[in-house]
mmCIF file of C-alpha atoms in Angstrom:
data_model
loop_
_atom_site.group_PDB
_atom_site.id
_atom_site.type_symbol
_atom_site.label_atom_id
_atom_site.label_comp_id
_atom_site.label_asym_id
_atom_site.label_seq_id
_atom_site.Cartn_x
_atom_site.Cartn_y
_atom_site.Cartn_z
ATOM 1 C CA LEU R 1 -42.332 -15.269 31.977
ATOM 2 C CA THR R 2 -45.825 -16.639 32.367
ATOM 3 C CA GLN R 3 -49.115 -16.414 30.364
ATOM 4 C CA ASP R 4 -52.510 -17.068 31.867
ATOM 5 C CA ASP R 5 -55.375 -19.277 30.475
ATOM 6 C CA HIS R 6 -53.216 -22.064 29.184
ATOM 7 C CA ASP R 7 -54.676 -25.406 28.277
ATOM 8 C CA PRO R 8 -53.397 -28.971 29.389
ATOM 9 C CA ASN R 9 -51.793 -29.458 26.007
ATOM 10 C CA GLY R 10 -49.511 -26.410 26.536
ATOM 11 C CA GLN R 11 -51.257 -24.268 23.864
ATOM 12 C CA VAL R 12 -52.264 -20.677 24.442
ATOM 13 C CA ASP R 13 -54.496 -18.289 22.497
ATOM 14 C CA ASN R 14 -51.639 -16.760 20.475
ATOM 15 C CA ASN R 15 -49.930 -20.041 19.813
ATOM 16 C CA THR R 16 -47.402 -18.863 17.123
ATOM 17 C CA ALA R 17 -43.756 -19.212 16.641
ATOM 18 C CA PHE R 18 -42.951 -15.593 17.679
ATOM 19 C CA ARG R 19 -45.287 -14.553 20.410
ATOM 20 C CA PRO R 20 -45.079 -10.923 21.800
ATOM 21 C CA LEU R 21 -43.298 -10.955 25.148
ATOM 22 C CA LYS R 22 -44.865 -9.392 28.132
ATOM 23 C CA SER R 23 -42.448 -8.254 30.868
ATOM 24 C CA ASN R 24 -41.844 -5.623 33.498
ATOM 25 C CA SER R 25 -38.535 -4.264 34.738
ATOM 26 C CA LEU R 26 -37.393 -2.033 37.568
ATOM 27 C CA ASP R 27 -34.239 -0.037 37.450
ATOM 28 C CA VAL R 28 -33.094 2.044 40.516
ATOM 29 C CA GLU R 29 -31.215 5.042 39.227
ATOM 30 C CA GLN R 30 -30.186 6.326 42.688
ATOM 31 C CA ALA R 31 -30.799 5.388 46.216
ATOM 32 C CA THR R 32 -29.290 7.608 49.076
ATOM 33 C CA VAL R 33 -29.870 7.718 52.810
ATOM 34 C CA TYR R 34 -29.128 10.936 54.811
ATOM 35 C CA ALA R 35 -28.956 10.888 58.575
ATOM 36 C CA ASN R 36 -28.069 13.673 61.012
ATOM 37 C CA LEU R 37 -27.755 12.772 64.696
ATOM 38 C CA ARG R 38 -27.680 15.776 67.151
ATOM 39 C CA LEU R 39 -25.992 14.357 70.170
ATOM 40 C CA LEU R 40 -25.699 17.761 71.853
ATOM 41 C CA PRO R 41 -28.263 20.083 70.198
ATOM 42 C CA GLU R 42 -26.500 23.337 68.870
ATOM 43 C CA TYR R 43 -23.181 21.977 69.888
ATOM 44 C CA PHE R 44 -22.210 18.541 68.439
ATOM 45 C CA ASP R 45 -23.768 16.559 65.626
ATOM 46 C CA ILE R 46 -22.865 13.627 63.357
ATOM 47 C CA TYR R 47 -23.881 13.399 59.651
ATOM 48 C CA VAL R 48 -23.864 10.537 57.229
ATOM 49 C CA ASP R 49 -24.643 10.450 53.579
ATOM 50 C CA GLN R 50 -24.743 6.833 52.216
ATOM 51 C CA ARG R 51 -25.428 5.801 48.690
ATOM 52 C CA PHE R 52 -26.797 2.416 47.869
ATOM 53 C CA ALA R 53 -27.252 2.702 44.169
ATOM 54 C CA PRO R 54 -25.979 2.692 41.389
ATOM 55 C CA GLY R 55 -22.932 0.589 41.635
ATOM 56 C CA GLY R 56 -23.461 -0.783 45.133
ATOM 57 C CA ALA R 57 -23.069 0.882 48.528
ATOM 58 C CA SER R 58 -20.638 3.714 49.054
ATOM 59 C CA ASN R 59 -20.197 6.401 51.621
ATOM 60 C CA ARG R 60 -20.317 9.992 50.347
ATOM 61 C CA GLU R 61 -20.163 12.054 53.630
ATOM 62 C CA ALA R 62 -19.513 10.931 57.260
ATOM 63 C CA TRP R 63 -18.370 13.659 59.589
ATOM 64 C CA ALA R 64 -18.698 15.055 63.160
ATOM 65 C CA ARG R 65 -19.095 18.778 63.720
ATOM 66 C CA VAL R 66 -18.714 21.136 66.741
ATOM 67 C CA THR R 67 -20.686 24.336 66.610
ATOM 68 C CA ASN R 68 -21.192 27.419 68.853
ATOM 69 C CA VAL R 69 -17.819 26.815 70.587
ATOM 70 C CA LEU R 70 -15.448 28.769 68.394
ATOM 71 C CA PRO R 71 -15.665 32.554 68.007
ATOM 72 C CA TRP R 72 -17.526 34.315 65.123
ATOM 73 C CA ASN R 73 -20.198 31.609 64.814
ATOM 74 C CA THR R 74 -17.634 29.223 63.149
ATOM 75 C CA TYR R 75 -17.719 25.457 63.241
ATOM 76 C CA ALA R 76 -15.207 22.769 63.003
ATOM 77 C CA LYS R 77 -15.765 19.324 61.483
ATOM 78 C CA GLY R 78 -13.690 16.292 60.674
ATOM 79 C CA GLY R 79 -14.335 13.135 58.517
ATOM 80 C CA GLN R 80 -15.276 12.696 54.915
ATOM 81 C CA PHE R 81 -17.034 15.445 53.058
ATOM 82 C CA PHE R 82 -17.434 17.215 49.672
ATOM 83 C CA PRO R 83 -15.150 19.962 48.433
ATOM 84 C CA ALA R 84 -16.157 23.533 49.494
ATOM 85 C CA TRP R 85 -15.847 24.739 45.945
ATOM 86 C CA GLY R 86 -17.776 27.082 43.675
ATOM 87 C CA LEU R 87 -21.641 26.902 43.198
ATOM 88 C CA ARG R 88 -21.791 23.125 44.069
ATOM 89 C CA ILE R 89 -24.300 22.533 41.432
ATOM 90 C CA GLN R 90 -26.005 18.968 41.405
ATOM 91 C CA ASP R 91 -25.049 18.257 37.660
ATOM 92 C CA ASP R 92 -21.882 16.050 37.922
ATOM 93 C CA THR R 93 -21.388 16.185 34.166
ATOM 94 C CA ALA R 94 -21.089 19.949 34.002
ATOM 95 C CA PHE R 95 -17.486 20.857 33.045
ATOM 96 C CA VAL R 96 -17.071 22.973 36.268
ATOM 97 C CA ASN R 97 -17.545 19.759 38.264
ATOM 98 C CA GLN R 98 -16.302 17.028 35.941
ATOM 99 C CA ASP R 99 -13.171 18.691 34.584
ATOM 100 C CA THR R 100 -12.088 20.241 37.959
ATOM 101 C CA GLY R 101 -12.591 16.999 39.999
ATOM 102 C CA LEU R 102 -14.322 19.170 42.723
ATOM 103 C CA GLY R 103 -17.876 18.212 42.347
ATOM 104 C CA PHE R 104 -20.128 15.669 44.147
ATOM 105 C CA THR R 105 -18.216 12.722 42.690
ATOM 106 C CA ARG R 106 -15.130 13.691 44.806
ATOM 107 C CA ASN R 107 -14.862 12.928 48.549
ATOM 108 C CA LEU R 108 -12.225 14.425 50.742
ATOM 109 C CA GLN R 109 -11.009 13.136 54.103
ATOM 110 C CA GLY R 110 -9.690 15.751 56.507
ATOM 111 C CA PHE R 111 -10.832 18.771 58.505
ATOM 112 C CA GLU R 112 -12.901 21.821 57.686
ATOM 113 C CA ILE R 113 -13.483 25.171 59.493
ATOM 114 C CA GLY R 114 -16.281 27.387 58.326
ATOM 115 C CA ARG R 115 -19.086 29.816 58.876
ATOM 116 C CA ALA R 116 -22.382 29.291 57.061
ATOM 117 C CA GLY R 117 -25.458 31.271 57.126
ATOM 118 C CA GLU R 118 -27.111 34.559 55.956
ATOM 119 C CA GLY R 119 -24.633 37.223 54.822
ATOM 120 C CA LEU R 120 -20.985 36.010 54.796
ATOM 121 C CA SER R 121 -20.040 32.363 54.579
ATOM 122 C CA LEU R 122 -16.426 31.076 54.828
ATOM 123 C CA TYR R 123 -14.881 27.636 54.341
ATOM 124 C CA ALA R 124 -11.397 26.269 54.789
ATOM 125 C CA GLN R 125 -10.490 22.697 54.188
ATOM 126 C CA VAL R 126 -7.352 20.650 54.540
ATOM 127 C CA ALA R 127 -7.834 17.040 53.215
ATOM 128 C CA ASP R 128 -6.003 14.167 51.624
ATOM 129 C CA GLY R 129 -4.980 15.403 48.173
ATOM 130 C CA ASN R 130 -3.364 12.154 46.995
ATOM 131 C CA SER R 131 -4.071 8.513 47.678
ATOM 132 C CA ASP R 132 -0.719 8.158 49.442
ATOM 133 C CA GLY R 133 -1.307 11.191 51.631
ATOM 134 C CA THR R 134 2.035 12.888 50.547
ATOM 135 C CA PHE R 135 0.446 16.337 49.983
ATOM 136 C CA PRO R 136 -2.868 17.693 51.304
ATOM 137 C CA GLN R 137 -5.589 19.229 49.153
ATOM 138 C CA LEU R 138 -6.005 22.863 50.269
ATOM 139 C CA ILE R 139 -9.354 24.597 49.526
ATOM 140 C CA GLY R 140 -10.704 28.041 50.597
ATOM 141 C CA SER R 141 -14.020 29.584 49.719
ATOM 142 C CA ALA R 142 -15.841 32.812 50.568
ATOM 143 C CA GLN R 143 -19.343 33.940 49.513
ATOM 144 C CA TYR R 144 -21.815 36.556 50.409
ATOM 145 C CA MET R 145 -25.523 36.690 50.102
ATOM 146 C CA TRP R 146 -27.539 39.922 49.912
ATOM 147 C CA SER R 147 -31.240 39.424 50.559
ATOM 148 C CA LYS R 148 -33.455 42.296 49.193
ATOM 149 C CA THR R 149 -31.450 44.627 47.024
ATOM 150 C CA GLY R 150 -33.439 47.095 44.768
ATOM 151 C CA PRO R 151 -35.295 44.968 42.246
ATOM 152 C CA PHE R 152 -33.452 41.840 43.259
ATOM 153 C CA SER R 153 -34.890 39.409 45.767
ATOM 154 C CA GLY R 154 -31.252 38.058 46.202
ATOM 155 C CA ILE R 155 -27.716 38.533 45.024
ATOM 156 C CA TYR R 156 -24.941 36.024 45.556
ATOM 157 C CA LEU R 157 -21.180 36.514 44.968
ATOM 158 C CA GLY R 158 -18.315 34.238 45.880
ATOM 159 C CA GLY R 159 -14.889 32.793 45.126
ATOM 160 C CA SER R 160 -12.904 29.657 45.756
ATOM 161 C CA ALA R 161 -9.278 28.540 45.358
ATOM 162 C CA ALA R 162 -7.701 25.106 45.577
ATOM 163 C CA TYR R 163 -4.183 23.860 45.368
ATOM 164 C CA ASN R 164 -2.731 20.360 45.305
ATOM 165 C CA GLU R 165 0.512 18.535 44.128
ATOM 166 C CA PRO R 166 -0.637 15.227 42.746
ATOM 167 C CA ASP R 167 2.172 12.854 41.780
ATOM 168 C CA ASP R 168 4.764 15.583 41.908
ATOM 169 C CA ASN R 169 2.673 17.818 39.734
ATOM 170 C CA LYS R 170 1.272 21.216 40.775
ATOM 171 C CA LEU R 171 -2.356 22.118 40.266
ATOM 172 C CA GLY R 172 -3.919 25.435 41.135
ATOM 173 C CA GLN R 173 -7.598 26.032 40.567
ATOM 174 C CA TYR R 174 -9.422 29.335 40.992
ATOM 175 C CA THR R 175 -13.160 30.212 40.526
ATOM 176 C CA ALA R 176 -15.539 33.089 40.723
ATOM 177 C CA PHE R 177 -19.255 32.567 40.929
ATOM 178 C CA GLY R 178 -22.549 34.383 41.727
ATOM 179 C CA GLY R 179 -26.052 34.830 40.836
ATOM 180 C CA PHE R 180 -29.261 36.766 41.293
ATOM 181 C CA SER R 181 -33.015 36.271 41.446
ATOM 182 C CA VAL R 182 -35.866 38.499 40.236
ATOM 183 C CA GLY R 183 -39.360 37.310 40.861
ATOM 184 C CA PRO R 184 -39.623 33.753 39.538
ATOM 185 C CA LEU R 185 -36.229 34.113 37.557
ATOM 186 C CA ALA R 186 -32.883 32.979 39.086
ATOM 187 C CA VAL R 187 -29.596 33.136 37.273
ATOM 188 C CA LEU R 188 -26.275 31.539 38.277
ATOM 189 C CA GLY R 189 -22.792 31.725 36.781
ATOM 190 C CA GLN R 190 -19.309 30.455 37.384
ATOM 191 C CA GLY R 191 -15.944 30.856 35.802
ATOM 192 C CA VAL R 192 -12.864 28.704 36.400
ATOM 193 C CA TYR R 193 -9.195 29.094 35.650
ATOM 194 C CA GLN R 194 -6.865 26.072 36.174
ATOM 195 C CA ALA R 195 -3.105 26.150 35.891
ATOM 196 C CA SER R 196 -1.131 22.928 36.087
ATOM 197 C CA GLU R 197 2.602 22.282 35.946
ATOM 198 C CA LEU R 198 3.339 18.729 34.912
ATOM 199 C CA ALA R 199 6.726 16.960 34.629
ATOM 200 C CA SER R 200 6.570 17.315 30.794
ATOM 201 C CA ALA R 201 4.775 20.550 30.240
ATOM 202 C CA SER R 202 2.456 23.167 31.764
ATOM 203 C CA ASN R 203 -1.075 23.779 30.848
ATOM 204 C CA LYS R 204 -3.775 26.427 31.385
ATOM 205 C CA GLN R 205 -7.517 25.815 31.286
ATOM 206 C CA TRP R 206 -10.654 27.943 31.311
ATOM 207 C CA ILE R 207 -14.205 26.817 32.048
ATOM 208 C CA ALA R 208 -17.449 28.749 32.055
ATOM 209 C CA TYR R 209 -20.976 27.729 33.250
ATOM 210 C CA THR R 210 -24.272 29.539 33.492
ATOM 211 C CA GLU R 211 -27.850 28.601 34.094
ATOM 212 C CA ALA R 212 -31.189 30.261 34.153
ATOM 213 C CA ASN R 213 -34.105 28.940 36.223
ATOM 214 C CA TRP R 214 -37.833 29.871 35.924
ATOM 215 C CA LEU R 215 -40.130 28.846 38.741
ATOM 216 C CA LEU R 216 -43.254 27.796 36.743
ATOM 217 C CA PHE R 217 -45.164 26.643 39.825
ATOM 218 C CA GLY R 218 -44.367 26.232 43.541
ATOM 219 C CA TRP R 219 -43.186 22.690 42.769
ATOM 220 C CA LEU R 220 -41.931 22.832 39.149
ATOM 221 C CA ASN R 221 -38.786 24.596 37.908
ATOM 222 C CA ALA R 222 -37.535 24.993 34.361
ATOM 223 C CA LYS R 223 -33.867 25.214 33.694
ATOM 224 C CA PHE R 224 -31.531 26.059 30.722
ATOM 225 C CA ALA R 225 -27.799 25.598 31.180
ATOM 226 C CA PHE R 226 -24.754 26.323 29.048
ATOM 227 C CA ASP R 227 -21.226 25.015 29.575
ATOM 228 C CA TRP R 228 -17.929 25.939 27.877
ATOM 229 C CA ILE R 229 -14.465 24.680 28.230
ATOM 230 C CA ASP R 230 -11.010 25.344 26.713
ATOM 231 C CA PRO R 231 -9.023 22.311 27.986
ATOM 232 C CA SER R 232 -5.588 23.610 26.866
ATOM 233 C CA ASP R 233 -4.029 26.942 25.947
ATOM 234 C CA ARG R 234 -1.516 25.023 23.764
ATOM 235 C CA VAL R 235 -4.304 23.697 21.410
ATOM 236 C CA SER R 236 -6.243 26.255 19.365
ATOM 237 C CA SER R 237 -9.208 24.093 18.391
ATOM 238 C CA ASP R 238 -10.174 21.963 21.399
ATOM 239 C CA GLN R 239 -12.985 24.191 22.862
ATOM 240 C CA ARG R 240 -16.298 22.382 23.664
ATOM 241 C CA ASN R 241 -19.693 23.604 24.671
ATOM 242 C CA ARG R 242 -22.837 22.019 25.938
ATOM 243 C CA PHE R 243 -26.540 22.983 26.210
ATOM 244 C CA SER R 244 -28.896 21.277 28.590
#
């Protein structure tokens, strides 16, 4: 900390016992680099998603993909990637991401076959379900997008299912999701059902999420979201909700 215009005796203009401090600080909330290398255009590419902050460097995605080789416009990729689950909303603290463990904080290592584009999109993933690799994480997802339908400029419906056996427990996760847009308004919703069989007891869990987006300008969007979760069917008063 420095202060200008000091005299040789070390005194400054506001020479008091408790002087106001002048300081600046810089805090990097997030720093991420994305890179896509097309080695054979329209046939083979490599993708990397590397985060440098917060918490130091970590790789989020790194995979190689083959396209336009398999039938029905499908692709195949292998490496590290995010789960093909639900709406894939960016909010990691939403219950549909945080309490399912299938959001952008989860990285899977394995293989994926899928078809993405207008109309029907399909995804199937087989990845490491446990740290010891004893049982794979199985995920399947399907969704369909209608462009112009009546008063709607877009309609979106889909569903996903996931199954895993972590530490000799069984976990089944199922979700239905969708949305629509009319003019500047876009609405999305997702419902989740989870059933787990633990060594001591079984549990059922329900989660719901919805958001409404209003495009104020071409560069500014206003969003309202509502989360709800019932963590256990064995406890009657554990429901929680969140507005954002």
